[in-house]
Coordinates of N, CA and C and ligand atoms in Angstrom, one line a residue:
X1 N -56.5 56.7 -9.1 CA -55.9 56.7 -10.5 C -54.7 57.6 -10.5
X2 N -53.7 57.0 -11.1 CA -52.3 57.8 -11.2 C -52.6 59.0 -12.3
X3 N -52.2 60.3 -11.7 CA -52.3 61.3 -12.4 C -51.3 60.9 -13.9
X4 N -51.4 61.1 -14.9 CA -50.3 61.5 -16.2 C -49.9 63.1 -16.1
X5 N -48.7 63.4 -15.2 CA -48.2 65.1 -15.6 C -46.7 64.7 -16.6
X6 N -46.5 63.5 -17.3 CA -45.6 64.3 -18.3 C -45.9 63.1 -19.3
X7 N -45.6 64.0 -20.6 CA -45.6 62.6 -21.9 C -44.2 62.4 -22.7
X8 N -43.6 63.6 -21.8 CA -42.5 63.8 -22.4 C -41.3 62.0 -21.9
X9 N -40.5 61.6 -23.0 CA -39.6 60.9 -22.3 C -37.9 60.8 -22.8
X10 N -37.3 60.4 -22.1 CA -35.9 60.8 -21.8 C -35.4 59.6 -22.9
X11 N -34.8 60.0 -23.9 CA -33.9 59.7 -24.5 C -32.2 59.5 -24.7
X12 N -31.5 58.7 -24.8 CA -30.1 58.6 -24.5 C -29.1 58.7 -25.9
X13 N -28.6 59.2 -26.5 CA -27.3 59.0 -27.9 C -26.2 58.6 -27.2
X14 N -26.6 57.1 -27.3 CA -25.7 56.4 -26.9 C -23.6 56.5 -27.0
X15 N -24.2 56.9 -28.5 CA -22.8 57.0 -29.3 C -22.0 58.3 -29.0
X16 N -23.0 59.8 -28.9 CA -22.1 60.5 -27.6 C -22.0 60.3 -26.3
X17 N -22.6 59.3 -25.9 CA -22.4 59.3 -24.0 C -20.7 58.8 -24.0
X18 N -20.1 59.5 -23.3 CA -18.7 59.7 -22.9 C -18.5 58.9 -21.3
X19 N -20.3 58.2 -20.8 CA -19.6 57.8 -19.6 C -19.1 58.6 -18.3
X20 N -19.6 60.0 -18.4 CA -19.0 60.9 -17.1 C -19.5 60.9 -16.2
X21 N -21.0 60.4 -16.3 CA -21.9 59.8 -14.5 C -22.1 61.1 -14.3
X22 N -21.9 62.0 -15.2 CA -22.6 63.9 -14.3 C -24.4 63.3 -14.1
X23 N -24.6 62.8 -15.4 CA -26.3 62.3 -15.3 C -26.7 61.8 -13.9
X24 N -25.3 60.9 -14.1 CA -26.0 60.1 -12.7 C -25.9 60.3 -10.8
X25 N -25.0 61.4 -10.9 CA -24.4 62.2 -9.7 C -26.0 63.2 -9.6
X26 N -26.6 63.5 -10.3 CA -27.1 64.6 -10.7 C -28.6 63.9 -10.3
X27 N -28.9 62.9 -11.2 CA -30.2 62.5 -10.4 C -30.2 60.9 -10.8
X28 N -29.6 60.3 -9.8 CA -29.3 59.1 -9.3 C -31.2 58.2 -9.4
X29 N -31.8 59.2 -9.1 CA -33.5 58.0 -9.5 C -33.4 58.4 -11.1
X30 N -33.0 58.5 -12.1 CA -33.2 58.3 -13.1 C -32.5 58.1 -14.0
X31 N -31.1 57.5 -13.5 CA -30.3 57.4 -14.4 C -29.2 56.7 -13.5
X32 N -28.6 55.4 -14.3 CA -27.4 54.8 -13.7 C -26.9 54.1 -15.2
X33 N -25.6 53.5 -14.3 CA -24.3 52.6 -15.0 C -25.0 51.5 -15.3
X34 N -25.5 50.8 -16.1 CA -26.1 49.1 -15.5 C -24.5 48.4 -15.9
X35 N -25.1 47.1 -16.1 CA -23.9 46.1 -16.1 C -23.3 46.3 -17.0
X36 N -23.7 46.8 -18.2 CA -23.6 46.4 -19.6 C -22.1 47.6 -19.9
X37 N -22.4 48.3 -18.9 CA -21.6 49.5 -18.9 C -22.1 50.6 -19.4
X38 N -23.7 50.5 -19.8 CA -24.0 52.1 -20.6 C -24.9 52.3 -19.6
X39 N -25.3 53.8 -20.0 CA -26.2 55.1 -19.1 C -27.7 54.1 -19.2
X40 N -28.3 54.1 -18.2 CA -29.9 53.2 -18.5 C -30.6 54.1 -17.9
X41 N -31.8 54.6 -18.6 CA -32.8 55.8 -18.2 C -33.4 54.3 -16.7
X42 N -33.5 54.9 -16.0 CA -34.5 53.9 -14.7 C -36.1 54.7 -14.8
X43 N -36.6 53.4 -14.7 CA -38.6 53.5 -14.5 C -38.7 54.4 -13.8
X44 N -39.4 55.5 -13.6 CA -39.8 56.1 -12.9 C -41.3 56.5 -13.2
X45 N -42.2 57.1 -12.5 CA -43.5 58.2 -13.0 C -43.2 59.3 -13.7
X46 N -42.8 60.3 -13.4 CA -42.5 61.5 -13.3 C -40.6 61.9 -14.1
X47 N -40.7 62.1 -15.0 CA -39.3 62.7 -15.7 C -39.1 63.5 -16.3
X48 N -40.0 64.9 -15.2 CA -39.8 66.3 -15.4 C -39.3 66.9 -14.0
X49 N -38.3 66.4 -13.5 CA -38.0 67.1 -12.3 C -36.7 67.8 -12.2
X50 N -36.9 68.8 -10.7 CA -35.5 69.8 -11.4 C -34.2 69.0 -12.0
X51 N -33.7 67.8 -10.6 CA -32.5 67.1 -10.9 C -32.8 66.8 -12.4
X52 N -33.7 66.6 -12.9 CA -33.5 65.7 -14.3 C -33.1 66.6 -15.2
X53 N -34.0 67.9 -15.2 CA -33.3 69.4 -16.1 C -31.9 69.3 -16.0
X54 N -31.7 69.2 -14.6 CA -30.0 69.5 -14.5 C -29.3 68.5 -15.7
X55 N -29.5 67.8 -15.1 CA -28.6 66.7 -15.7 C -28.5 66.7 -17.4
X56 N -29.7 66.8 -17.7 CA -30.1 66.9 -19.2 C -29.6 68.2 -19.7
X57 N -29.3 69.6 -18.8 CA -28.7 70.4 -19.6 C -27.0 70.5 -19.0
X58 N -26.4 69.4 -17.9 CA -25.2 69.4 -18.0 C -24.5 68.5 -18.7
X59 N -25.5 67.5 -19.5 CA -24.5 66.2 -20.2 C -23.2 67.1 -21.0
X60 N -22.4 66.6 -21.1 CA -21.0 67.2 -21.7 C -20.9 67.1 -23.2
X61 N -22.1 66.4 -23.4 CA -21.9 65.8 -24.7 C -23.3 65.8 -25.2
X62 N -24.0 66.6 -24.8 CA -25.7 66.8 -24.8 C -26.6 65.7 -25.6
X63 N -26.5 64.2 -25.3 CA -27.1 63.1 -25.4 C -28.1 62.7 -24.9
X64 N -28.4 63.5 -24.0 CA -29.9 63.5 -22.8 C -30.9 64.3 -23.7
X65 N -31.9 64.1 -24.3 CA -32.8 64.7 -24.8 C -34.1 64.3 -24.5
X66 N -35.5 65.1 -24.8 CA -36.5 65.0 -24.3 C -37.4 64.2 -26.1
X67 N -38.1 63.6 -25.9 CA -39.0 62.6 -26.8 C -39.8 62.7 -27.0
Ligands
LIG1 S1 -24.0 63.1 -18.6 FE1 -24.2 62.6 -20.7 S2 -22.1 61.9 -21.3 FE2 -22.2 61.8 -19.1 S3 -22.8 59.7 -18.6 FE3 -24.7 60.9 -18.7 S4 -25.4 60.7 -20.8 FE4 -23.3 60.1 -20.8

């Protein structure tokens, strides 16, 4: 049985995302470009990991928030 270690989840403000890819340079398993052209949180288990802190506290536009 899959442990549950977070309940926390990753939220996007769309309308500040500026598009700079730091999210996604930063941690590439949970965050990319899709087609549509916007930032798409990706499925993962786990979205408390360092890369993800990073990312969430380098957005430029601080749109990455916790839920
Ligand atoms: S770091 Fe922030 S502003 Fe840059 S692409 Fe990711 S969500 Fe958008």
């Amino acid at each position: 049985m899959k442990e549950l270690l977070s309940t926390k989840v990753l939220a996007i403000d769309f309308e500040g995302c500026i598009l700079c890819e730091i999210c996604v340079e930063l941690a590439p398993h949970a965050f990319r470009i899709n087609d549509a052209g916007f930032v798409e949180i990706l499925d993962i288990d786990v979205y408390s990991d360092e890369n993800i802190h990073e990312a969430v506290n380098n957005c430029p536009k601080d749109c990455i928030s916790w839920e």
